[in-house]
PDB file of C-alpha atoms in Angstrom:
ATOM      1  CA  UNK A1115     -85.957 -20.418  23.595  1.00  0.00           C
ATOM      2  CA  UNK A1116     -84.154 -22.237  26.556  1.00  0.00           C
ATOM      3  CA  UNK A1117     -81.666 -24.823  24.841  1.00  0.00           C
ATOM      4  CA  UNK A1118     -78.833 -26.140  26.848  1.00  0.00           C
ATOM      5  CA  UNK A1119     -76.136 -27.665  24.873  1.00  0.00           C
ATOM      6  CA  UNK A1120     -73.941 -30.297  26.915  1.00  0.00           C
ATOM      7  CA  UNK A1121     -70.505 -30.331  27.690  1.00  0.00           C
ATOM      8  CA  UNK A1122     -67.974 -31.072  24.931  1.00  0.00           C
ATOM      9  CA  UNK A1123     -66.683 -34.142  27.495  1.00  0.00           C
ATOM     10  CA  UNK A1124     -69.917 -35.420  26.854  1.00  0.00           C
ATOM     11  CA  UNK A1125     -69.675 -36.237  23.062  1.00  0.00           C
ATOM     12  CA  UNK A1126     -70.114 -39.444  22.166  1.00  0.00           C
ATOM     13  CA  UNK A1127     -67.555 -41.992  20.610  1.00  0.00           C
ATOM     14  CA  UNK A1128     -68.883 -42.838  17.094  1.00  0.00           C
ATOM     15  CA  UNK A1129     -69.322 -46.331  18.129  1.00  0.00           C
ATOM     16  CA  UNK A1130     -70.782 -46.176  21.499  1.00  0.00           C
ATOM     17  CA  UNK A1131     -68.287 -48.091  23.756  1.00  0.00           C
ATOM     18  CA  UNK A1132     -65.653 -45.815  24.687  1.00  0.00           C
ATOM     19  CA  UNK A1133     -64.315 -46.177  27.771  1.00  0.00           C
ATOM     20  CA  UNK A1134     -64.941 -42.915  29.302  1.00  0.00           C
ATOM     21  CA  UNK A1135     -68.595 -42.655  27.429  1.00  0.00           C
ATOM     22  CA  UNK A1136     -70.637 -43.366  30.436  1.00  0.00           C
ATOM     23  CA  UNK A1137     -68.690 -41.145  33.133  1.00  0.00           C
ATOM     24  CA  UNK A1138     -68.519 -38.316  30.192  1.00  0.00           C
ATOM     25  CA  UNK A1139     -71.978 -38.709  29.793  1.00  0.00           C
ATOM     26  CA  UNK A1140     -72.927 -38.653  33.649  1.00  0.00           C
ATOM     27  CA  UNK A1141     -70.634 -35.661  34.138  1.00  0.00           C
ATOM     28  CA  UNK A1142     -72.185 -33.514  31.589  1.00  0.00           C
ATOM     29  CA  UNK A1143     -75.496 -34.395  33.201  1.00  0.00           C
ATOM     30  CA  UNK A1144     -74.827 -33.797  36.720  1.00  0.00           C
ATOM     31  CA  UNK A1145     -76.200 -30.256  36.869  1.00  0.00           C
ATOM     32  CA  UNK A1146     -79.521 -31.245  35.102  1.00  0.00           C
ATOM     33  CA  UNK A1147     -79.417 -34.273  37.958  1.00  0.00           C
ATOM     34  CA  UNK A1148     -79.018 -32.469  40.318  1.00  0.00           C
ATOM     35  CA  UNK A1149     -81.478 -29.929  39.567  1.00  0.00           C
ATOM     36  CA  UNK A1150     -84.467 -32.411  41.201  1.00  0.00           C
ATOM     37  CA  UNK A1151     -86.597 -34.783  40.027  1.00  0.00           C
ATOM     38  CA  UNK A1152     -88.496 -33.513  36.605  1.00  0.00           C
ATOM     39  CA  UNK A1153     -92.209 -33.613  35.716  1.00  0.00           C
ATOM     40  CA  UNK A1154     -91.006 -35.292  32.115  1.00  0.00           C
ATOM     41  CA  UNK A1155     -88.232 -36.238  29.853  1.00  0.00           C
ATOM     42  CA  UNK A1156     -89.174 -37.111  25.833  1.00  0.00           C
ATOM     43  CA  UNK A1157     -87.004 -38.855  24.006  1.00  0.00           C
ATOM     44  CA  UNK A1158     -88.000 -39.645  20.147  1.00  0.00           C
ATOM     45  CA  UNK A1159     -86.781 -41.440  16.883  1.00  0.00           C
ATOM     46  CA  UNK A1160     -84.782 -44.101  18.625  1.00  0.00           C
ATOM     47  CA  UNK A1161     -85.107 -46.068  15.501  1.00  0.00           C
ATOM     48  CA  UNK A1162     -83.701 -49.083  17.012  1.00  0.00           C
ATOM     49  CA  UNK A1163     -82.918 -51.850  14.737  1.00  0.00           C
ATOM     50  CA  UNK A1164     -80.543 -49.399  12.580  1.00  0.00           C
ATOM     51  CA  UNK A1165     -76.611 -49.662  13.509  1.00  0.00           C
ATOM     52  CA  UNK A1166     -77.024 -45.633  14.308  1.00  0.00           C
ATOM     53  CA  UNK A1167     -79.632 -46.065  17.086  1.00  0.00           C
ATOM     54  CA  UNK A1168     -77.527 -44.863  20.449  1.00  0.00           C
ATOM     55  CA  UNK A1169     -79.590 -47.050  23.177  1.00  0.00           C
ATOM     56  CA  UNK A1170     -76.567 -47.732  24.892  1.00  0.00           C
ATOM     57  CA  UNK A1171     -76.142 -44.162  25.550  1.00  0.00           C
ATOM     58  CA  UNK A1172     -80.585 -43.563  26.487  1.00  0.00           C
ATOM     59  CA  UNK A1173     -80.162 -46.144  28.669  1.00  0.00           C
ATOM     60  CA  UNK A1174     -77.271 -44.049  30.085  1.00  0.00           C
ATOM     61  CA  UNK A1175     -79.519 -40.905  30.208  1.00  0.00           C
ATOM     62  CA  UNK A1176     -82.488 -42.971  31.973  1.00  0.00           C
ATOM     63  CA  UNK A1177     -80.542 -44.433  34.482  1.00  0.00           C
ATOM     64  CA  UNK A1178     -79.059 -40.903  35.062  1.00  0.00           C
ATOM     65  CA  UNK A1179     -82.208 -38.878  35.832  1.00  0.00           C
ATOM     66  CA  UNK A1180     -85.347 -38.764  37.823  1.00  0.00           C
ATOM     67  CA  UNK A1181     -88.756 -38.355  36.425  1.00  0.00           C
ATOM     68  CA  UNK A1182     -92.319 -38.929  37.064  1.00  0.00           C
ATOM     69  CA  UNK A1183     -93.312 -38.909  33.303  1.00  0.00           C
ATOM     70  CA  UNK A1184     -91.277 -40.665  30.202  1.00  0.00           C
ATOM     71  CA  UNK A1185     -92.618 -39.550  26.718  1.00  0.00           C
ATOM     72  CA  UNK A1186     -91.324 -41.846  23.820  1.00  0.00           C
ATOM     73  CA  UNK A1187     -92.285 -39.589  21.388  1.00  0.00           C
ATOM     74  CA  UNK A1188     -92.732 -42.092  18.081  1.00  0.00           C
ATOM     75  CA  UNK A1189     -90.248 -44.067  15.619  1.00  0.00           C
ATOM     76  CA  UNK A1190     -89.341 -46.013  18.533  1.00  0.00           C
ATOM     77  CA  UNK A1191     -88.714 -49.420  15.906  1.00  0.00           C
ATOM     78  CA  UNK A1192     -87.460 -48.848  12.966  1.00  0.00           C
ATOM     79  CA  UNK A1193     -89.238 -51.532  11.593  1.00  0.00           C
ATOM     80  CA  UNK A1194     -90.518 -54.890  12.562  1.00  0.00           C
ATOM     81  CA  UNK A1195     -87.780 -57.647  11.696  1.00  0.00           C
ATOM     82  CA  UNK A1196     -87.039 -58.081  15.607  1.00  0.00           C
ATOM     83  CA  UNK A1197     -83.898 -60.024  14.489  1.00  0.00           C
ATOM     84  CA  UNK A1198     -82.169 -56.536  13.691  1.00  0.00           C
ATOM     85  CA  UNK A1199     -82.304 -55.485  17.330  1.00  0.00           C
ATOM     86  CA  UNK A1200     -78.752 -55.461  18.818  1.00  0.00           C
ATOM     87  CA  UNK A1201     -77.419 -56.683  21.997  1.00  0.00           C
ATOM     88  CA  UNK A1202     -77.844 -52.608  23.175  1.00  0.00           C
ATOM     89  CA  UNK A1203     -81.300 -52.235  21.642  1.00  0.00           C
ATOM     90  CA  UNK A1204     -82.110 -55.315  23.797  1.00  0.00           C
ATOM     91  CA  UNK A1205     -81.273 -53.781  26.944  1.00  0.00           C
ATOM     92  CA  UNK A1206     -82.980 -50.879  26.434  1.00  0.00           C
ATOM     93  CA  UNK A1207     -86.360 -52.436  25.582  1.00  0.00           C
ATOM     94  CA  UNK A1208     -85.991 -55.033  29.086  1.00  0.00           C
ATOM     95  CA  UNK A1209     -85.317 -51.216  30.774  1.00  0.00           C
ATOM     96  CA  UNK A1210     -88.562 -50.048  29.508  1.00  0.00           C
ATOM     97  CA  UNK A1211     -90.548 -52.996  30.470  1.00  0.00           C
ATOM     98  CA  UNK A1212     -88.588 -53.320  34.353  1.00  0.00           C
ATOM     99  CA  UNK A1213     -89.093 -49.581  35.061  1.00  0.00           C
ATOM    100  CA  UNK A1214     -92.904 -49.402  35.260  1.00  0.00           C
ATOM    101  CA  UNK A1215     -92.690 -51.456  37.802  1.00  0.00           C
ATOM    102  CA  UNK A1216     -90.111 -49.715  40.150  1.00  0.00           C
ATOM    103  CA  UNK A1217     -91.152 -48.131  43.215  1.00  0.00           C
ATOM    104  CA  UNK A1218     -91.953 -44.958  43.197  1.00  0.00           C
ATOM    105  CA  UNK A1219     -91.914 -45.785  38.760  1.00  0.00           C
ATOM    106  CA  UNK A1220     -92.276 -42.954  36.300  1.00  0.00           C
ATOM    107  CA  UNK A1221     -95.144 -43.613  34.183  1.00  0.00           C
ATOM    108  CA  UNK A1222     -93.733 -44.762  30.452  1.00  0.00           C
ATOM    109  CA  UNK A1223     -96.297 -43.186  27.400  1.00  0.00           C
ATOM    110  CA  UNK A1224     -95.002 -44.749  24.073  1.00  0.00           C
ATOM    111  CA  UNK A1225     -96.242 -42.590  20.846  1.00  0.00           C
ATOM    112  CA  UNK A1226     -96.362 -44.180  17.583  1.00  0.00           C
ATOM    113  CA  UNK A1227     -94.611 -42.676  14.530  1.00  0.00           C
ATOM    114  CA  UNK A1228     -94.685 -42.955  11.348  1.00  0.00           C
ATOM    115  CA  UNK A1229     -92.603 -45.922  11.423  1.00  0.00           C
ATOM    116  CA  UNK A1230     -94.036 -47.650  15.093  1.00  0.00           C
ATOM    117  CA  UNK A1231     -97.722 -47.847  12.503  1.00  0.00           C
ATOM    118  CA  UNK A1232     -96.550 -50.389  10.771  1.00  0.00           C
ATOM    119  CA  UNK A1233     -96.228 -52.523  14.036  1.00  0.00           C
ATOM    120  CA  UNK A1234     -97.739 -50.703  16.962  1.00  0.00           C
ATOM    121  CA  UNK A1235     -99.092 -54.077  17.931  1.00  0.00           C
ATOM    122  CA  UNK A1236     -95.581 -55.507  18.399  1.00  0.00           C
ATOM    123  CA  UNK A1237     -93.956 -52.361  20.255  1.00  0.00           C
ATOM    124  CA  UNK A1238     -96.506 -52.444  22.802  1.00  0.00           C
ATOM    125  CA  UNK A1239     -95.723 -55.872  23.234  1.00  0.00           C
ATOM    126  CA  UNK A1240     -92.192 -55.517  23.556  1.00  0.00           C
ATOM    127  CA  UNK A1241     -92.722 -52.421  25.991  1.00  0.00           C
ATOM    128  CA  UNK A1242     -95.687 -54.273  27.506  1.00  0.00           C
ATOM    129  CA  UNK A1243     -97.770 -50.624  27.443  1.00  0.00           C
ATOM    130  CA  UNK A1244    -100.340 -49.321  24.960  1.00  0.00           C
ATOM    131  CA  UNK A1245     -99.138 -47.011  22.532  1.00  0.00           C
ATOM    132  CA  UNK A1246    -101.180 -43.680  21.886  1.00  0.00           C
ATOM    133  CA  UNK A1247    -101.217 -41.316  19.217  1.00  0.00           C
ATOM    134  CA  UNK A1248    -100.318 -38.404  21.688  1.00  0.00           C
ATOM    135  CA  UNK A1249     -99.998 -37.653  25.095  1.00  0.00           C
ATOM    136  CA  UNK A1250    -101.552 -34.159  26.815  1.00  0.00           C
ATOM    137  CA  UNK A1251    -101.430 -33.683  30.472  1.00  0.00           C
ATOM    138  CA  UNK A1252    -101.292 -30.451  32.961  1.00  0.00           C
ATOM    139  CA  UNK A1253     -98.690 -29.420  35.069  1.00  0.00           C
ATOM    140  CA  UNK A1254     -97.983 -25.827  36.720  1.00  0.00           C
ATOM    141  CA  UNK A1255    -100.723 -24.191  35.120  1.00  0.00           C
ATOM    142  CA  UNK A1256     -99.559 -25.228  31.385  1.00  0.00           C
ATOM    143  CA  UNK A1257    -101.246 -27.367  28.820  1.00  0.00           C
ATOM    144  CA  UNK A1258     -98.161 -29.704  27.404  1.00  0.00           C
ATOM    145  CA  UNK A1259     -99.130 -31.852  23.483  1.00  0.00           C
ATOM    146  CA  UNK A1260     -96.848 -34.264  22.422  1.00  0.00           C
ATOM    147  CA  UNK A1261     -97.025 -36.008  19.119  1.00  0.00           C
ATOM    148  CA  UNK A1262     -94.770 -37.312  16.577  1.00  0.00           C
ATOM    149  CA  UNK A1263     -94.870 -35.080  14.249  1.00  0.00           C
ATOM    150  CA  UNK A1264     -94.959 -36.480  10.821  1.00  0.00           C
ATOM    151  CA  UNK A1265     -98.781 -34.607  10.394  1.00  0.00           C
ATOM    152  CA  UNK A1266     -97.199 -31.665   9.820  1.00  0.00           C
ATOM    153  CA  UNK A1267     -94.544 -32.815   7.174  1.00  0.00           C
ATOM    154  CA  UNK A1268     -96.345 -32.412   3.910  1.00  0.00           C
ATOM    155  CA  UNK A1269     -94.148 -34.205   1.886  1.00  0.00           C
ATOM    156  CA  UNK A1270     -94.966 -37.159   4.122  1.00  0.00           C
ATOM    157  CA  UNK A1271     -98.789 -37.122   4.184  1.00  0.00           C
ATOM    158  CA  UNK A1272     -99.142 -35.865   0.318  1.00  0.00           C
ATOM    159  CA  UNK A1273     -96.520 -38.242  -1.600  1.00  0.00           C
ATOM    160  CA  UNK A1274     -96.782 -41.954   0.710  1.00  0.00           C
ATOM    161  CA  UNK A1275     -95.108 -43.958  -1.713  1.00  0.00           C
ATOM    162  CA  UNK A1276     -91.699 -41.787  -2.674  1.00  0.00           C
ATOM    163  CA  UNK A1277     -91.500 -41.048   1.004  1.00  0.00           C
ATOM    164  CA  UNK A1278     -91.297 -44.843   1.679  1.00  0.00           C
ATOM    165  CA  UNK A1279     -88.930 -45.198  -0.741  1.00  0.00           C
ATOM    166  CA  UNK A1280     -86.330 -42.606   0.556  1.00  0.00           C
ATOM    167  CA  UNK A1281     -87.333 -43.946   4.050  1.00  0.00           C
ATOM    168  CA  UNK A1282     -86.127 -47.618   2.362  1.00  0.00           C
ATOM    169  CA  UNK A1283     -83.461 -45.663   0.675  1.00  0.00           C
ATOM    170  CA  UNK A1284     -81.974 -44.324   4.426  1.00  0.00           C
ATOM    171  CA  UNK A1285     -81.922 -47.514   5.910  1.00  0.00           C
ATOM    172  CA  UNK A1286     -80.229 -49.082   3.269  1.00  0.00           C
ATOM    173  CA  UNK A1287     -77.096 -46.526   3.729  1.00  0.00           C
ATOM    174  CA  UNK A1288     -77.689 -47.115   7.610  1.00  0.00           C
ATOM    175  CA  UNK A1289     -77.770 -51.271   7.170  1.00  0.00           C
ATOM    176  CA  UNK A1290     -75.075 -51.218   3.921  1.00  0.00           C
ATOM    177  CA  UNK A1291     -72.802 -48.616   3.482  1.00  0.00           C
ATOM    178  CA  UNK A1292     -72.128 -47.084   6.633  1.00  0.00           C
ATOM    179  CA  UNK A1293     -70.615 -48.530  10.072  1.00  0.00           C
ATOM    180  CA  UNK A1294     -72.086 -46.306  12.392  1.00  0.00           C
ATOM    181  CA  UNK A1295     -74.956 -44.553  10.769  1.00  0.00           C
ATOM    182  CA  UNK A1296     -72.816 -40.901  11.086  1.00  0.00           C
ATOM    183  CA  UNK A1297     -72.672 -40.066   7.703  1.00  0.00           C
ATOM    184  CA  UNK A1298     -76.068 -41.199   6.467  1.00  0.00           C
ATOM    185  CA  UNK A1299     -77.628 -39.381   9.564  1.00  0.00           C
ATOM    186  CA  UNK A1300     -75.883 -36.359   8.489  1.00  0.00           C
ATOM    187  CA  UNK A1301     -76.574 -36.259   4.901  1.00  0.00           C
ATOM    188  CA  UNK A1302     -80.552 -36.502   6.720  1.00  0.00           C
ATOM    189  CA  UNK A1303     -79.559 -33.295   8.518  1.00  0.00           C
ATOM    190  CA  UNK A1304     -78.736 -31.516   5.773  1.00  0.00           C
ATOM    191  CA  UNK A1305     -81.998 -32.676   3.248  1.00  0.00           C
ATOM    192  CA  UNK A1306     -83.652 -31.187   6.393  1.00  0.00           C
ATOM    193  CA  UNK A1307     -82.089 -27.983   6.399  1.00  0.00           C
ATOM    194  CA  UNK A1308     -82.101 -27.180   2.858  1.00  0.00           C
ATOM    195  CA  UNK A1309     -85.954 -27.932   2.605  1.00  0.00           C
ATOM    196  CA  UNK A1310     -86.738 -26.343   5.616  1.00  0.00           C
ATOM    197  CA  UNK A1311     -88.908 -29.149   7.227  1.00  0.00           C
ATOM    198  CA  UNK A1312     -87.904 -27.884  10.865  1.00  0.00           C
ATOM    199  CA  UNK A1313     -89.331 -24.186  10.535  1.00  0.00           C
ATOM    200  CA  UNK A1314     -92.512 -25.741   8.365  1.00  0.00           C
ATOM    201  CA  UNK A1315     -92.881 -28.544  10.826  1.00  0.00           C
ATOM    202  CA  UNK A1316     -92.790 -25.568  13.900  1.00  0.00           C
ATOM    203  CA  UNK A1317     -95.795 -23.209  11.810  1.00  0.00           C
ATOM    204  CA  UNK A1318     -97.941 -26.483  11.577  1.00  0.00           C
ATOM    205  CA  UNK A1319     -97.767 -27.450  15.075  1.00  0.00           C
ATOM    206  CA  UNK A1320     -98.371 -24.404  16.664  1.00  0.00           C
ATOM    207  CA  UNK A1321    -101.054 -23.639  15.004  1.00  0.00           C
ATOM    208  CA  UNK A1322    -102.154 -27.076  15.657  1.00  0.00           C
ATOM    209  CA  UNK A1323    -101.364 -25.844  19.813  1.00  0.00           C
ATOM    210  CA  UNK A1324    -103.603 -22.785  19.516  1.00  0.00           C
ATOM    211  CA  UNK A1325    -106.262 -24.491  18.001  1.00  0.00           C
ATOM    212  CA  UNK A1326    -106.352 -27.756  20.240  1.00  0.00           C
ATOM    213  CA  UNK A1327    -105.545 -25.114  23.726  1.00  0.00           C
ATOM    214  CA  UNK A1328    -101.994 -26.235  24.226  1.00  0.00           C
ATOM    215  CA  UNK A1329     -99.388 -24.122  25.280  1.00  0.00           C
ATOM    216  CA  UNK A1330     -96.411 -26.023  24.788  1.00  0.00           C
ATOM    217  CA  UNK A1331     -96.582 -28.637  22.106  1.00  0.00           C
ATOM    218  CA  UNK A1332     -93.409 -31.088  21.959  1.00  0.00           C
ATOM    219  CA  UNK A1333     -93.263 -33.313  18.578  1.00  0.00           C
ATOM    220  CA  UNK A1334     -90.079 -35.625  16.610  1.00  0.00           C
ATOM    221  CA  UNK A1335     -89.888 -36.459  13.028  1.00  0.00           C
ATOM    222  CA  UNK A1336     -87.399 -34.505  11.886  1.00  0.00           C
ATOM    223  CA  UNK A1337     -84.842 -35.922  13.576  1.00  0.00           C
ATOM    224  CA  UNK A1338     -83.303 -32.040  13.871  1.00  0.00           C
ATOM    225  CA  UNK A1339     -83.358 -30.142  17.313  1.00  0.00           C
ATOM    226  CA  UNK A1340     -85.481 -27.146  17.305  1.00  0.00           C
ATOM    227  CA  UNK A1341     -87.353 -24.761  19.521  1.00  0.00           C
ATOM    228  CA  UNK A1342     -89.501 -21.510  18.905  1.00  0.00           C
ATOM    229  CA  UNK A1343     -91.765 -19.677  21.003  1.00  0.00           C
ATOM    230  CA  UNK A1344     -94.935 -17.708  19.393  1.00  0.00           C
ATOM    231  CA  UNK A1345     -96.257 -14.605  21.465  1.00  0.00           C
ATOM    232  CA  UNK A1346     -99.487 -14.742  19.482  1.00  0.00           C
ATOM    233  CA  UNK A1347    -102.076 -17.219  21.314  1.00  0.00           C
ATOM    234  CA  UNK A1348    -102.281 -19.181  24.539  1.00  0.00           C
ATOM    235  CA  UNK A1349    -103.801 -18.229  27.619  1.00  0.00           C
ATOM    236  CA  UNK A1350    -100.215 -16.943  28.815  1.00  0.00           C
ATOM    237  CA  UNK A1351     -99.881 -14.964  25.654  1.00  0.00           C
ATOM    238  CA  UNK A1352     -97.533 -17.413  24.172  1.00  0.00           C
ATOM    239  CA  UNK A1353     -97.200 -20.632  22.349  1.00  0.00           C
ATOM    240  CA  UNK A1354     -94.222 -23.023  22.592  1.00  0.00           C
ATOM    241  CA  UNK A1355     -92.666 -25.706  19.985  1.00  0.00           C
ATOM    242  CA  UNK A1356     -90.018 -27.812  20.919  1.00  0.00           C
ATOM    243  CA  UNK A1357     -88.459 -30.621  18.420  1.00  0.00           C
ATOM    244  CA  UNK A1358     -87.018 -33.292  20.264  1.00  0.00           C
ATOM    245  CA  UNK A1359     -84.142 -34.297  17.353  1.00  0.00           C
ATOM    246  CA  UNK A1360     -83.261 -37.980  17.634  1.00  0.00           C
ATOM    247  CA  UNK A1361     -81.060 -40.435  19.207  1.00  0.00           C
ATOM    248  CA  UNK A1362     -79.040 -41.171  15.823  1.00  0.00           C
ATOM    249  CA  UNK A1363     -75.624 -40.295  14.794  1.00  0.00           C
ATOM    250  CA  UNK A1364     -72.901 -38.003  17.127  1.00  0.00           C
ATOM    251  CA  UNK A1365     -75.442 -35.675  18.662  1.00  0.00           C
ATOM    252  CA  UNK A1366     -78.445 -37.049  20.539  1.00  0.00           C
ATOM    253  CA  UNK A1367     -80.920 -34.524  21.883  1.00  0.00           C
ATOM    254  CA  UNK A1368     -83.856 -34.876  24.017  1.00  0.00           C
ATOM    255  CA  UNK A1369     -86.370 -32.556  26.122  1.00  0.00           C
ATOM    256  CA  UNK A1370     -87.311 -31.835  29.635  1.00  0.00           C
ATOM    257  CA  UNK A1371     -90.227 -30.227  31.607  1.00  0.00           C
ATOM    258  CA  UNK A1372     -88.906 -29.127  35.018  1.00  0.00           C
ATOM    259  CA  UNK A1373     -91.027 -28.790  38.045  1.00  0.00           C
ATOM    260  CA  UNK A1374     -92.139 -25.490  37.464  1.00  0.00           C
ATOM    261  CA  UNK A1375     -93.469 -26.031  34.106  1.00  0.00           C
ATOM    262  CA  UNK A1376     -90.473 -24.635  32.301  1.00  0.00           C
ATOM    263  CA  UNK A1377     -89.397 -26.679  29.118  1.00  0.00           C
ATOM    264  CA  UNK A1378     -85.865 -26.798  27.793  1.00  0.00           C
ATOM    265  CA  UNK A1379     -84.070 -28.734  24.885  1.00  0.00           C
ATOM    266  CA  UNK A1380     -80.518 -30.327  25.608  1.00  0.00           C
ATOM    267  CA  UNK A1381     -77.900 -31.495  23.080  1.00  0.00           C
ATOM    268  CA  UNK A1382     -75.385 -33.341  23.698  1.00  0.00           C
ATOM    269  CA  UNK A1383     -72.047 -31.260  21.820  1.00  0.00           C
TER     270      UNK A1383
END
């Protein structure tokens, strides 16, 4: 699967305001840039509100690149005690509501998570857009899904209350004992890893593509970067998952759909 990992200049200082962040960041970016203006770029699991979000750096990335379609593909808010936003967060969120009304303005398709249910009615008031469940649309002879994701994890939909509770567990390392959200973040990474979520999350929701006539299905949740392609189904004769990761700790990710349909995941290193 096409995954472009960013150049090592473009890793990101642990707290977000180095002084060479934002021409690191630019630099590493310039190809992709460069490349034209792109049909969509998703973004998911901001989780803004927690000291790891990295909106300075999104806000970065969006100023950075052209595209007619933003996907904000769920757990935008962590939560909704406003009063945790930071200064960053802030900016971000005025970014989001100024840039639908640009000219020539992408159009900007918030998703809820898992996390946005519990106060949908306040993002899309902060965004000043409706929020959706999922987002479909056409473009060079493809059928493109995106949804969150958290469907497909099992652990999620079968056992609510313990999965609130690590959830509550999380944000108290994020919020209490961490500075920066890295470690807590990457102790996340690794309860993915070791129960697999990513590869059980990709069987659900491509099966989920086949039977709903998507060929390229793009979901978050996981907070872990992932692609796979699956020759069996599709009119094209394959199917294509692509995990967005997350905009927390040293290594955001997010995806893009060029102008000839292709769809790629970049990391930054």
């Amino acid at each position: 699967m096409p995954t472009t990992v960013l150049d090592r200049t473009s890793h990101l200082d642990t707290k977000g305001t180095g002084a060479s962040a934002p021409c690191a960041i630019r630099e590493a970016l310039l190809p992709l840039a460069l490349s034209g203006r792109l049909d969509s770029l998703i973004v998911s699991d901001l989780h803004l509100g927690l000291r790891g979000s990295r909106s300075a750096e999104l806000l970065k990335l969006l100023n950075t690149l052209r595209f007619d379609r933003l996907i904000l593909l769920g757990d935008i808010l962590h939560d909704a005690t406003v009063r945790r936003l930071s200064g960053d967060d802030w900016a971000l969120i005025s970014f989001l509501r100024h840039l639908q009304h640009r000219p020539d303005a992408p159009a900007v398709l918030p998703v809820l998570g898992n996390h946005d249910r519990k106060c949908g009615d306040l993002l899309a008031r902060l965004l000043d857009r409706p929020v959706a469940d999922s987002v479909s649309w056409t473009h060079a002879g493809r059928r493109f899904l995106a949804i969150h994701g958290d469907l497909f994890d099992r652990f999620v939909t079968r056992n609510r209350r313990t999965a609130q509770a690590v959830s509550s567990l999380f944000e108290f390392c994020h919020r209490r004992l961490s500075r920066d959200g890295s470690w807590p973040h990457a102790a996340d990474q690794l309860h993915v890893r070791w129960t697999g979520l990513g590869r059980k999350m990709a069987d659900a929701a491509l099966a989920h593509a086949k039977t709903n006539g998507a060929d390229v299905i793009f979901c978050g949740h996981s907070h872990e970067p992932y692609a796979r392609s699956d020759g069996a189904g599709g009119p094209g004769g394959h199917l294509t998952y692509l995990n967005t990761g997350a905009w927390l700790g040293l290594r955001p990710s997010f995806v893009t759909v060029a102008g000839d349909g292709s769809a790629r995941l970049h990391q930054f290193a």
